[in-house]
PDB file of C-alpha atoms and ligand atoms in Angstrom:
ATOM      1  CA  UNK I1318     -11.380  -9.203  -0.425  1.00  0.00           C
ATOM      2  CA  UNK I1319     -12.237  -5.516   0.348  1.00  0.00           C
ATOM      3  CA  UNK I1320      -8.158  -4.349   0.440  1.00  0.00           C
ATOM      4  CA  UNK I1321      -6.644  -0.970   0.803  1.00  0.00           C
ATOM      5  CA  UNK I1322      -2.658  -0.944  -0.119  1.00  0.00           C
ATOM      6  CA  UNK I1323      -1.312   1.889   0.813  1.00  0.00           C
ATOM      7  CA  UNK I1324       1.861   3.437  -1.396  1.00  0.00           C
ATOM      8  CA  UNK I1325       1.588   2.780  -5.404  1.00  0.00           C
ATOM      9  CA  UNK I1326       4.484   1.477  -5.913  1.00  0.00           C
ATOM     10  CA  UNK I1327       6.480  -1.121  -7.807  1.00  0.00           C
ATOM     11  CA  UNK I1328       5.437  -4.117  -5.423  1.00  0.00           C
ATOM     12  CA  UNK I1329       2.330  -2.213  -4.225  1.00  0.00           C
ATOM     13  CA  UNK I1330       1.010  -2.022  -8.095  1.00  0.00           C
ATOM     14  CA  UNK I1331       2.244  -5.369  -8.909  1.00  0.00           C
ATOM     15  CA  UNK I1332      -0.340  -6.527  -5.870  1.00  0.00           C
ATOM     16  CA  UNK I1333      -3.115  -4.388  -6.592  1.00  0.00           C
ATOM     17  CA  UNK I1334      -3.082  -5.596 -10.206  1.00  0.00           C
ATOM     18  CA  UNK I1335      -3.246  -9.350  -9.459  1.00  0.00           C
ATOM     19  CA  UNK I1336      -5.245  -8.813  -6.360  1.00  0.00           C
ATOM     20  CA  UNK I1337      -7.557  -7.020  -9.206  1.00  0.00           C
ATOM     21  CA  UNK I1338      -7.796  -9.622 -11.399  1.00  0.00           C
ATOM     22  CA  UNK I1339      -9.309 -11.966  -9.272  1.00  0.00           C
ATOM     23  CA  UNK I1340     -11.665  -9.105  -7.534  1.00  0.00           C
ATOM     24  CA  UNK I1341     -15.076  -9.616  -7.238  1.00  0.00           C
ATOM     25  CA  UNK I1342     -17.778  -7.060  -7.080  1.00  0.00           C
ATOM     26  CA  UNK I1343     -18.570  -8.132  -3.375  1.00  0.00           C
ATOM     27  CA  UNK I1344     -15.235  -6.837  -2.687  1.00  0.00           C
ATOM     28  CA  UNK I1345     -12.675  -4.044  -3.731  1.00  0.00           C
ATOM     29  CA  UNK I1346      -8.567  -2.989  -4.769  1.00  0.00           C
ATOM     30  CA  UNK I1347      -7.840   0.815  -3.306  1.00  0.00           C
ATOM     31  CA  UNK I1348      -4.589   2.047  -4.094  1.00  0.00           C
ATOM     32  CA  UNK I1349      -3.932   4.737  -1.519  1.00  0.00           C
ATOM     33  CA  UNK I1350      -0.880   7.392  -2.583  1.00  0.00           C
ATOM     34  CA  UNK I1351       0.187  10.746  -2.243  1.00  0.00           C
ATOM     35  CA  UNK I1352      -2.088  11.637  -5.761  1.00  0.00           C
ATOM     36  CA  UNK I1353      -4.465   9.582  -8.085  1.00  0.00           C
ATOM     37  CA  UNK I1354      -3.538   7.635 -10.778  1.00  0.00           C
ATOM     38  CA  UNK I1355      -4.985   7.232 -14.222  1.00  0.00           C
ATOM     39  CA  UNK I1356      -7.582   4.155 -12.790  1.00  0.00           C
ATOM     40  CA  UNK I1357      -6.594   1.982 -16.010  1.00  0.00           C
ATOM     41  CA  UNK I1358      -3.359   0.072 -15.056  1.00  0.00           C
ATOM     42  CA  UNK I1359      -1.945  -2.503 -17.147  1.00  0.00           C
ATOM     43  CA  UNK I1360       0.158  -5.106 -16.290  1.00  0.00           C
ATOM     44  CA  UNK I1361       3.295  -6.450 -18.290  1.00  0.00           C
ATOM     45  CA  UNK I1362       4.228  -9.861 -17.826  1.00  0.00           C
ATOM     46  CA  UNK I1363       7.254 -11.322 -16.791  1.00  0.00           C
ATOM     47  CA  UNK I1364       7.012 -13.344 -20.483  1.00  0.00           C
ATOM     48  CA  UNK I1365       5.611  -9.769 -22.117  1.00  0.00           C
ATOM     49  CA  UNK I1366       2.075  -9.966 -22.626  1.00  0.00           C
ATOM     50  CA  UNK I1367      -0.228  -6.730 -20.663  1.00  0.00           C
ATOM     51  CA  UNK I1368      -3.254  -7.255 -18.613  1.00  0.00           C
ATOM     52  CA  UNK I1369      -5.625  -3.993 -18.935  1.00  0.00           C
ATOM     53  CA  UNK I1370      -7.875  -3.340 -14.690  1.00  0.00           C
ATOM     54  CA  UNK I1371      -9.641  -0.871 -13.766  1.00  0.00           C
ATOM     55  CA  UNK I1372      -7.937   0.058 -10.041  1.00  0.00           C
ATOM     56  CA  UNK I1373      -8.954   2.759  -7.967  1.00  0.00           C
ATOM     57  CA  UNK I1374      -6.775   4.748  -6.575  1.00  0.00           C
ATOM     58  CA  UNK I1375      -7.008   7.801  -3.575  1.00  0.00           C
ATOM     59  CA  UNK I1376      -4.700  10.205  -0.919  1.00  0.00           C
ATOM     60  CA  UNK I1377      -5.591   9.756   2.547  1.00  0.00           C
ATOM     61  CA  UNK I1378      -8.098  12.685   2.618  1.00  0.00           C
ATOM     62  CA  UNK I1379     -10.226  11.722  -0.873  1.00  0.00           C
ATOM     63  CA  UNK I1380     -10.740   7.897   0.687  1.00  0.00           C
ATOM     64  CA  UNK I1381     -14.329   7.443   0.152  1.00  0.00           C
ATOM     65  CA  UNK I1382     -16.051   7.484   2.881  1.00  0.00           C
ATOM     66  CA  UNK I1383     -16.692   3.919   4.722  1.00  0.00           C
ATOM     67  CA  UNK I1384     -13.500   2.343   2.811  1.00  0.00           C
ATOM     68  CA  UNK I1385     -10.695   2.437   5.918  1.00  0.00           C
ATOM     69  CA  UNK I1386     -13.344   1.492   7.771  1.00  0.00           C
ATOM     70  CA  UNK I1387     -14.453  -1.741   6.139  1.00  0.00           C
ATOM     71  CA  UNK I1388     -10.681  -2.599   4.327  1.00  0.00           C
ATOM     72  CA  UNK I1389      -9.985  -6.523   5.603  1.00  0.00           C
ATOM     73  CA  UNK I1390      -6.286  -5.439   4.518  1.00  0.00           C
ATOM     74  CA  UNK I1391      -4.359  -3.601   5.046  1.00  0.00           C
ATOM     75  CA  UNK I1392      -1.136  -3.380   2.788  1.00  0.00           C
ATOM     76  CA  UNK I1393       1.458  -0.886   3.579  1.00  0.00           C
ATOM     77  CA  UNK I1394       3.833  -1.277   0.289  1.00  0.00           C
ATOM     78  CA  UNK I1395       5.425   2.545   0.354  1.00  0.00           C
ATOM     79  CA  UNK I1396       9.516   2.049   0.866  1.00  0.00           C
ATOM     80  CA  UNK I1397      10.745   1.856   4.341  1.00  0.00           C
ATOM     81  CA  UNK I1398      10.789   5.807   5.450  1.00  0.00           C
ATOM     82  CA  UNK I1399       7.422   6.222   4.549  1.00  0.00           C
ATOM     83  CA  UNK I1400       5.528   4.347   5.692  1.00  0.00           C
ATOM     84  CA  UNK I1401       4.918   4.427   9.046  1.00  0.00           C
ATOM     85  CA  UNK I1402       3.219   8.400   8.098  1.00  0.00           C
ATOM     86  CA  UNK I1403       1.562   6.225   5.742  1.00  0.00           C
ATOM     87  CA  UNK I1404      -0.132   4.122   8.066  1.00  0.00           C
ATOM     88  CA  UNK I1405      -0.556   6.745  10.663  1.00  0.00           C
ATOM     89  CA  UNK I1406      -2.910   8.848   8.143  1.00  0.00           C
ATOM     90  CA  UNK I1407      -5.111   5.926   7.766  1.00  0.00           C
ATOM     91  CA  UNK I1408      -5.528   3.913  10.638  1.00  0.00           C
ATOM     92  CA  UNK I1409      -7.317   6.566  13.080  1.00  0.00           C
ATOM     93  CA  UNK I1410     -10.575   5.358  10.570  1.00  0.00           C
ATOM     94  CA  UNK I1411      -9.303   1.655   9.806  1.00  0.00           C
ATOM     95  CA  UNK I1412     -11.550  -1.315  13.114  1.00  0.00           C
ATOM     96  CA  UNK I1413      -8.973  -1.929  15.193  1.00  0.00           C
ATOM     97  CA  UNK I1414      -8.822  -5.694  14.393  1.00  0.00           C
ATOM     98  CA  UNK I1415      -7.520  -5.085  10.788  1.00  0.00           C
ATOM     99  CA  UNK I1416      -4.936  -7.037   9.510  1.00  0.00           C
ATOM    100  CA  UNK I1417      -1.501  -5.431   8.843  1.00  0.00           C
ATOM    101  CA  UNK I1418       0.628  -6.180   5.852  1.00  0.00           C
ATOM    102  CA  UNK I1419       4.561  -4.973   5.827  1.00  0.00           C
ATOM    103  CA  UNK I1420       6.394  -5.536   2.544  1.00  0.00           C
ATOM    104  CA  UNK I1421       9.811  -2.704   3.999  1.00  0.00           C
ATOM    105  CA  UNK I1422      12.672  -3.671   3.493  1.00  0.00           C
ATOM    106  CA  UNK I1423      14.922  -3.817   6.350  1.00  0.00           C
ATOM    107  CA  UNK I1424      13.930  -4.427   9.871  1.00  0.00           C
ATOM    108  CA  UNK I1425      12.811  -1.572  11.507  1.00  0.00           C
ATOM    109  CA  UNK I1426       8.774  -0.329  10.674  1.00  0.00           C
ATOM    110  CA  UNK I1427       8.636  -3.762  11.479  1.00  0.00           C
ATOM    111  CA  UNK I1428       9.353  -4.407  15.664  1.00  0.00           C
ATOM    112  CA  UNK I1429       7.400  -0.797  15.911  1.00  0.00           C
ATOM    113  CA  UNK I1430       4.000  -1.479  14.110  1.00  0.00           C
ATOM    114  CA  UNK I1431       4.127  -4.813  15.384  1.00  0.00           C
ATOM    115  CA  UNK I1432       3.898  -2.684  18.860  1.00  0.00           C
ATOM    116  CA  UNK I1433       1.970  -0.106  17.739  1.00  0.00           C
ATOM    117  CA  UNK I1434      -0.621  -1.736  15.828  1.00  0.00           C
ATOM    118  CA  UNK I1435      -4.271  -3.186  17.063  1.00  0.00           C
ATOM    119  CA  UNK I1436      -4.894  -5.897  14.756  1.00  0.00           C
ATOM    120  CA  UNK I1437      -3.027  -8.554  14.222  1.00  0.00           C
ATOM    121  CA  UNK I1438       0.355  -7.345  12.103  1.00  0.00           C
ATOM    122  CA  UNK I1439       2.229  -9.889   9.579  1.00  0.00           C
ATOM    123  CA  UNK I1440       5.447  -8.928   7.488  1.00  0.00           C
ATOM    124  CA  UNK I1441       5.503 -10.244   4.795  1.00  0.00           C
ATOM    125  CA  UNK I1442       9.726 -10.990   2.764  1.00  0.00           C
ATOM    126  CA  UNK I1443       9.864 -11.451  -1.199  1.00  0.00           C
ATOM    127  CA  UNK I1444      11.530 -11.618  -4.190  1.00  0.00           C
ATOM    128  CA  UNK I1445       8.939 -10.615  -7.234  1.00  0.00           C
ATOM    129  CA  UNK I1446      11.175  -8.336  -9.155  1.00  0.00           C
ATOM    130  CA  UNK I1447       9.272  -5.626 -10.704  1.00  0.00           C
ATOM    131  CA  UNK I1448       9.273  -1.748 -12.306  1.00  0.00           C
ATOM    132  CA  UNK I1449       6.732   0.852 -12.682  1.00  0.00           C
ATOM    133  CA  UNK I1450       5.966   1.915 -16.152  1.00  0.00           C
ATOM    134  CA  UNK I1451       5.258   5.761 -15.514  1.00  0.00           C
ATOM    135  CA  UNK I1452       1.522   5.991 -13.965  1.00  0.00           C
ATOM    136  CA  UNK I1453      -0.513   4.458 -15.688  1.00  0.00           C
ATOM    137  CA  UNK I1454       1.408   0.628 -15.150  1.00  0.00           C
ATOM    138  CA  UNK I1455       3.812  -1.921 -13.390  1.00  0.00           C
ATOM    139  CA  UNK I1456       5.958  -4.531 -15.161  1.00  0.00           C
ATOM    140  CA  UNK I1457       6.449  -7.711 -14.113  1.00  0.00           C
ATOM    141  CA  UNK I1458      10.059  -8.140 -14.489  1.00  0.00           C
ATOM    142  CA  UNK I1459      10.884 -11.438 -12.893  1.00  0.00           C
ATOM    143  CA  UNK I1460       8.773 -14.237 -10.496  1.00  0.00           C
ATOM    144  CA  UNK I1461      10.129 -14.282  -7.335  1.00  0.00           C
ATOM    145  CA  UNK I1462       9.127 -15.818  -3.893  1.00  0.00           C
ATOM    146  CA  UNK I1463       6.759 -14.087  -1.071  1.00  0.00           C
ATOM    147  CA  UNK I1464       6.703 -14.940   2.529  1.00  0.00           C
ATOM    148  CA  UNK I1465       4.832 -14.107   4.957  1.00  0.00           C
ATOM    149  CA  UNK I1466       4.444 -14.357   8.548  1.00  0.00           C
ATOM    150  CA  UNK I1467       4.360 -12.617  12.200  1.00  0.00           C
ATOM    151  CA  UNK I1468       7.122 -11.805  14.698  1.00  0.00           C
ATOM    152  CA  UNK I1469       6.407 -13.246  17.197  1.00  0.00           C
ATOM    153  CA  UNK I1470       3.891 -16.069  16.260  1.00  0.00           C
ATOM    154  CA  UNK I1471       0.916 -15.245  16.873  1.00  0.00           C
ATOM    155  CA  UNK I1472      -0.650 -15.183  13.732  1.00  0.00           C
ATOM    156  CA  UNK I1473       0.093 -18.577  11.633  1.00  0.00           C
ATOM    157  CA  UNK I1474      -3.695 -19.283  10.168  1.00  0.00           C
ATOM    158  CA  UNK I1475      -3.706 -15.645   9.114  1.00  0.00           C
ATOM    159  CA  UNK I1476      -0.477 -16.079   7.808  1.00  0.00           C
ATOM    160  CA  UNK I1477      -1.561 -18.935   6.051  1.00  0.00           C
ATOM    161  CA  UNK I1478      -4.787 -17.047   4.859  1.00  0.00           C
ATOM    162  CA  UNK I1479      -3.840 -14.648   3.245  1.00  0.00           C
ATOM    163  CA  UNK I1480      -0.290 -16.271   1.580  1.00  0.00           C
ATOM    164  CA  UNK I1481      -3.155 -18.902   0.209  1.00  0.00           C
ATOM    165  CA  UNK I1482      -5.140 -15.655  -0.795  1.00  0.00           C
ATOM    166  CA  UNK I1483      -1.808 -13.740  -2.958  1.00  0.00           C
ATOM    167  CA  UNK I1484      -0.477 -17.458  -4.047  1.00  0.00           C
ATOM    168  CA  UNK I1485      -4.146 -17.504  -6.717  1.00  0.00           C
ATOM    169  CA  UNK I1486      -3.553 -13.944  -7.408  1.00  0.00           C
ATOM    170  CA  UNK I1487      -0.689 -15.775  -9.010  1.00  0.00           C
ATOM    171  CA  UNK I1488       1.401 -14.157  -6.518  1.00  0.00           C
ATOM    172  CA  UNK I1489       2.913 -17.323  -5.266  1.00  0.00           C
ATOM    173  CA  UNK I1490       3.809 -16.770  -1.201  1.00  0.00           C
ATOM    174  CA  UNK I1491       3.878 -19.268   1.180  1.00  0.00           C
ATOM    175  CA  UNK I1492       3.436 -18.343   5.307  1.00  0.00           C
ATOM    176  CA  UNK I1493       6.321 -18.964   7.617  1.00  0.00           C
ATOM    177  CA  UNK I1494       7.484 -19.882  11.367  1.00  0.00           C
ATOM    178  CA  UNK I1495      10.850 -17.654  11.079  1.00  0.00           C
ATOM    179  CA  UNK I1496       9.665 -13.642   9.422  1.00  0.00           C
ATOM    180  CA  UNK I1497      12.761 -12.398  11.246  1.00  0.00           C
ATOM    181  CA  UNK I1498      15.495 -14.225  10.605  1.00  0.00           C
ATOM    182  CA  UNK I1499      14.392 -13.929   6.832  1.00  0.00           C
ATOM    183  CA  UNK I1500      14.102 -10.366   7.008  1.00  0.00           C
ATOM    184  CA  UNK I1501      17.602 -10.305   8.473  1.00  0.00           C
ATOM    185  CA  UNK I1502      18.889 -12.154   6.268  1.00  0.00           C
ATOM    186  CA  UNK I1503      17.435 -10.101   3.071  1.00  0.00           C
ATOM    187  CA  UNK I1504      19.194  -7.575   4.965  1.00  0.00           C
ATOM    188  CA  UNK I1505      21.762  -9.273   5.497  1.00  0.00           C
ATOM    189  CA  UNK I1506      22.447  -9.545   1.864  1.00  0.00           C
ATOM    190  CA  UNK I1507      21.269  -5.822   0.895  1.00  0.00           C
ATOM    191  CA  UNK I1508      23.513  -4.265   3.681  1.00  0.00           C
ATOM    192  CA  UNK I1509      26.931  -5.977   1.723  1.00  0.00           C
ATOM    193  CA  UNK I1510      26.023  -4.749  -1.667  1.00  0.00           C
ATOM    194  CA  UNK I1511      23.290  -1.641  -1.497  1.00  0.00           C
ATOM    195  CA  UNK I1512      25.210   0.578   0.319  1.00  0.00           C
ATOM    196  CA  UNK I1513      29.136  -0.233  -1.841  1.00  0.00           C
ATOM    197  CA  UNK I1514      27.000   0.076  -4.624  1.00  0.00           C
ATOM    198  CA  UNK I1515      25.371   2.955  -4.067  1.00  0.00           C
ATOM    199  CA  UNK I1516      28.613   5.044  -2.851  1.00  0.00           C
ATOM    200  CA  UNK I1517      31.158   3.503  -5.625  1.00  0.00           C
ATOM    201  CA  UNK I1518      27.983   3.964  -8.630  1.00  0.00           C
ATOM    202  CA  UNK I1519      28.814   0.438  -9.784  1.00  0.00           C
ATOM    203  CA  UNK I1520      26.323  -2.549 -10.955  1.00  0.00           C
ATOM    204  CA  UNK I1521      25.868  -4.781  -8.484  1.00  0.00           C
ATOM    205  CA  UNK I1522      28.517  -6.964 -11.208  1.00  0.00           C
ATOM    206  CA  UNK I1523      31.154  -5.092 -11.031  1.00  0.00           C
ATOM    207  CA  UNK I1524      31.241  -5.411  -6.743  1.00  0.00           C
ATOM    208  CA  UNK I1525      33.308  -8.876  -8.015  1.00  0.00           C
ATOM    209  CA  UNK I1526      36.681  -6.476  -9.072  1.00  0.00           C
ATOM    210  CA  UNK I1527      39.063  -5.404  -7.486  1.00  0.00           C
ATOM    211  CA  UNK I1528      38.927  -1.941  -5.454  1.00  0.00           C
ATOM    212  CA  UNK I1529      35.662  -2.992  -4.041  1.00  0.00           C
ATOM    213  CA  UNK I1530      35.408  -7.309  -3.473  1.00  0.00           C
ATOM    214  CA  UNK I1531      38.008  -7.060  -0.723  1.00  0.00           C
ATOM    215  CA  UNK I1532      35.423  -4.347   0.506  1.00  0.00           C
ATOM    216  CA  UNK I1533      32.680  -6.738   0.282  1.00  0.00           C
ATOM    217  CA  UNK I1534      34.578  -9.666   2.277  1.00  0.00           C
ATOM    218  CA  UNK I1535      35.132  -6.545   4.734  1.00  0.00           C
ATOM    219  CA  UNK I1536      31.151  -5.430   5.154  1.00  0.00           C
ATOM    220  CA  UNK I1537      30.532  -8.546   5.714  1.00  0.00           C
ATOM    221  CA  UNK I1538      32.422 -10.043   8.469  1.00  0.00           C
ATOM    222  CA  UNK I1539      31.177  -6.963  10.244  1.00  0.00           C
ATOM    223  CA  UNK I1540      27.532  -7.868   9.184  1.00  0.00           C
ATOM    224  CA  UNK I1541      28.320 -11.365  10.585  1.00  0.00           C
ATOM    225  CA  UNK I1542      29.623 -10.368  13.944  1.00  0.00           C
ATOM    226  CA  UNK I1543      26.443  -8.509  14.642  1.00  0.00           C
ATOM    227  CA  UNK I1544      24.088 -11.395  13.099  1.00  0.00           C
ATOM    228  CA  UNK I1545      26.283 -13.577  15.455  1.00  0.00           C
ATOM    229  CA  UNK I1546      25.307 -11.417  18.590  1.00  0.00           C
ATOM    230  CA  UNK I1547      21.888 -11.175  17.625  1.00  0.00           C
ATOM    231  CA  UNK I1548      21.712 -14.976  17.439  1.00  0.00           C
ATOM    232  CA  UNK I1549      20.508 -14.739  13.626  1.00  0.00           C
ATOM    233  CA  UNK I1550      21.337 -18.219  11.957  1.00  0.00           C
ATOM    234  CA  UNK I1551      23.706 -18.161   9.023  1.00  0.00           C
ATOM    235  CA  UNK I1552      22.551 -18.610   6.213  1.00  0.00           C
ATOM    236  CA  UNK I1553      23.828 -22.587   5.370  1.00  0.00           C
ATOM    237  CA  UNK I1554      26.095 -22.124   2.940  1.00  0.00           C
ATOM    238  CA  UNK I1555      27.668 -19.265   4.792  1.00  0.00           C
ATOM    239  CA  UNK I1556      27.058 -15.311   4.728  1.00  0.00           C
ATOM    240  CA  UNK I1557      30.114 -14.837   1.935  1.00  0.00           C
ATOM    241  CA  UNK I1558      28.835 -17.471   0.123  1.00  0.00           C
ATOM    242  CA  UNK I1559      24.742 -15.641   0.379  1.00  0.00           C
ATOM    243  CA  UNK I1560      26.457 -12.574  -0.902  1.00  0.00           C
ATOM    244  CA  UNK I1561      28.116 -13.326  -3.899  1.00  0.00           C
ATOM    245  CA  UNK I1562      25.290 -15.936  -4.648  1.00  0.00           C
ATOM    246  CA  UNK I1563      23.078 -12.490  -5.550  1.00  0.00           C
ATOM    247  CA  UNK I1564      26.227 -10.266  -6.424  1.00  0.00           C
ATOM    248  CA  UNK I1565      26.130 -12.727  -9.148  1.00  0.00           C
ATOM    249  CA  UNK I1566      21.749 -13.539 -10.205  1.00  0.00           C
ATOM    250  CA  UNK I1567      22.190 -10.089  -9.624  1.00  0.00           C
ATOM    251  CA  UNK I1568      25.241  -8.675 -11.837  1.00  0.00           C
ATOM    252  CA  UNK I1569      23.758  -6.644 -14.258  1.00  0.00           C
ATOM    253  CA  UNK I1570      21.421  -4.585 -12.077  1.00  0.00           C
ATOM    254  CA  UNK I1571      21.863  -1.283 -10.366  1.00  0.00           C
ATOM    255  CA  UNK I1572      20.304  -1.668  -6.967  1.00  0.00           C
ATOM    256  CA  UNK I1573      17.782  -0.231  -5.031  1.00  0.00           C
ATOM    257  CA  UNK I1574      19.694   2.367  -3.474  1.00  0.00           C
ATOM    258  CA  UNK I1575      21.610   3.232  -6.092  1.00  0.00           C
ATOM    259  CA  UNK I1576      18.696   4.041  -8.022  1.00  0.00           C
ATOM    260  CA  UNK I1577      17.903   6.047  -5.318  1.00  0.00           C
ATOM    261  CA  UNK I1578      21.084   7.385  -5.024  1.00  0.00           C
ATOM    262  CA  UNK I1579      20.919   8.774  -8.570  1.00  0.00           C
ATOM    263  CA  UNK I1580      17.595   9.817  -8.986  1.00  0.00           C
ATOM    264  CA  UNK I1581      17.994  12.600  -5.661  1.00  0.00           C
ATOM    265  CA  UNK I1582      15.462  10.253  -3.887  1.00  0.00           C
ATOM    266  CA  UNK I1583      15.467   9.516   0.155  1.00  0.00           C
ATOM    267  CA  UNK I1584      17.820   6.192  -0.126  1.00  0.00           C
ATOM    268  CA  UNK I1585      16.829   3.075   2.916  1.00  0.00           C
ATOM    269  CA  UNK I1586      19.618   3.335   4.984  1.00  0.00           C
ATOM    270  CA  UNK I1587      17.711   4.105   8.081  1.00  0.00           C
ATOM    271  CA  UNK I1588      16.301   0.807   7.989  1.00  0.00           C
ATOM    272  CA  UNK I1589      19.068  -1.744   6.105  1.00  0.00           C
ATOM    273  CA  UNK I1590      21.916   0.420   8.167  1.00  0.00           C
ATOM    274  CA  UNK I1591      20.412   1.749  11.476  1.00  0.00           C
ATOM    275  CA  UNK I1592      19.023  -1.438  12.803  1.00  0.00           C
ATOM    276  CA  UNK I1593      23.049  -3.366  11.901  1.00  0.00           C
ATOM    277  CA  UNK I1594      24.548  -0.373  13.564  1.00  0.00           C
ATOM    278  CA  UNK I1595      22.199   0.249  16.649  1.00  0.00           C
ATOM    279  CA  UNK I1596      22.910  -3.869  17.445  1.00  0.00           C
ATOM    280  CA  UNK I1597      26.074  -3.748  16.891  1.00  0.00           C
ATOM    281  CA  UNK I1598      26.386  -0.675  19.918  1.00  0.00           C
ATOM    282  CA  UNK I1599      24.334  -3.182  21.490  1.00  0.00           C
ATOM    283  CA  UNK I1600      26.627  -5.729  22.006  1.00  0.00           C
ATOM    284  CA  UNK I1601      29.801  -3.470  21.421  1.00  0.00           C
ATOM    285  CA  UNK I1602      30.699  -4.137  18.707  1.00  0.00           C
ATOM    286  CA  UNK I1603      33.335  -1.824  16.227  1.00  0.00           C
ATOM    287  CA  UNK I1604      31.227  -1.595  12.387  1.00  0.00           C
ATOM    288  CA  UNK I1605      33.669   1.133  11.418  1.00  0.00           C
ATOM    289  CA  UNK I1606      32.787   0.582   7.976  1.00  0.00           C
ATOM    290  CA  UNK I1607      29.082   0.456   7.979  1.00  0.00           C
ATOM    291  CA  UNK I1608      29.286   3.675   9.952  1.00  0.00           C
ATOM    292  CA  UNK I1609      31.378   5.055   7.775  1.00  0.00           C
ATOM    293  CA  UNK I1610      28.980   3.966   4.996  1.00  0.00           C
ATOM    294  CA  UNK I1611      25.729   5.083   6.082  1.00  0.00           C
ATOM    295  CA  UNK I1612      27.612   8.315   7.697  1.00  0.00           C
ATOM    296  CA  UNK I1613      27.935   8.916   3.962  1.00  0.00           C
ATOM    297  CA  UNK I1614      24.473   7.902   3.085  1.00  0.00           C
ATOM    298  CA  UNK I1615      23.141  10.344   5.468  1.00  0.00           C
ATOM    299  CA  UNK I1616      24.893  13.291   3.550  1.00  0.00           C
ATOM    300  CA  UNK I1617      24.095  12.238   0.152  1.00  0.00           C
ATOM    301  CA  UNK I1618      20.001  11.288   0.685  1.00  0.00           C
ATOM    302  CA  UNK I1619      17.724  14.651   0.586  1.00  0.00           C
ATOM    303  CA  UNK I1620      15.330  14.566   4.282  1.00  0.00           C
ATOM    304  CA  UNK I1621      12.475  11.862   3.186  1.00  0.00           C
ATOM    305  CA  UNK I1622       9.859  14.028   3.372  1.00  0.00           C
ATOM    306  CA  UNK I1623      11.591  17.399   2.225  1.00  0.00           C
ATOM    307  CA  UNK I1624      10.494  14.577  -1.428  1.00  0.00           C
ATOM    308  CA  UNK I1625       7.554  14.004  -2.863  1.00  0.00           C
ATOM    309  CA  UNK I1626       6.452  10.319  -3.273  1.00  0.00           C
ATOM    310  CA  UNK I1627       3.981   8.059  -4.220  1.00  0.00           C
TER     311      UNK I1627
HETATM  312  O1  PAF N 393      18.080  -3.965  -3.007  1.00  0.00           O
HETATM  313  C1  PAF N 393      17.804  -4.137  -4.140  1.00  0.00           C
HETATM  314  O2  PAF N 393      18.860  -3.994  -5.105  1.00  0.00           O
HETATM  315  C2  PAF N 393      18.455  -5.839  -3.981  1.00  0.00           C
HETATM  316  O3  PAF N 393      17.539  -5.853  -3.192  1.00  0.00           O
HETATM  317  C3  PAF N 393      19.625  -6.831  -4.488  1.00  0.00           C
HETATM  318  C4  PAF N 393      19.135  -8.340  -3.827  1.00  0.00           C
HETATM  319  C5  PAF N 393      21.120  -5.483  -4.098  1.00  0.00           C
HETATM  320  C6  PAF N 393      20.264  -6.555  -5.851  1.00  0.00           C
HETATM  321  O4  PAF N 393      19.849  -5.296  -6.263  1.00  0.00           O
END
């Protein structure tokens, strides 16, 4: 399958390195970013083994003629705030029925591109853990699970096909018929953890201690009210238990939003808090704590366009 991966961050390179191990001369994997990367890329597995692969990379401007036109699938793996611009840079060259898979956090890009793109749009939600090893590789820190589906439930066969392809490449993936609920669930957990740890510059596990614990509970109450109004079913264990389970499982982590703040990068507050605040407004619900956390992140976050990203 000819695959384009837009966004050579950790998830993009993890995908590329797995898919490239299965590609033959008849198909190709191409990474597209803001700058070309060294051709030889190394995957470090969760058990510490390393595998090197040749992976082609290009920018939207240097993508060889015909490659976008021949793409059989596009994986969009940028941060949420960069997704639409990255896709628009190559969309005019794609065949109009090219399947697009969105890997972003939150719930903003997904409904917008599902509406706008002429081809089928799938959304992915993953718990794979990965980080970049400079320009030359990615470290697969922990195995997770990926689920894939489309928002309108129209592309179940395609989702099954893509899930089988990714699973065969070594990334356990299942097709699901409730991806909207899955995306909101991940967003809810992210909203309860990320803005607070970014504000107080603490590791996830410190949220269990005073003075943070009651703050988390207040955020969970606001999130739970919005979810109920949006008719998103709560997890079987309830929102509070779900959030505290993730906090415990990731106690030693510096969450993604904290890493972004510490590195002076834009944060994904628009994708994670934006949909909650908008839904709260639609349903006439007050969300003062979420609004306050969002306002601080807006102030702290450099504008996405001003920062050079992959
Ligand atoms: O964004 C992150 O870092 C993760 O989604 C989570 C669950 C908050 C754990 O660190």
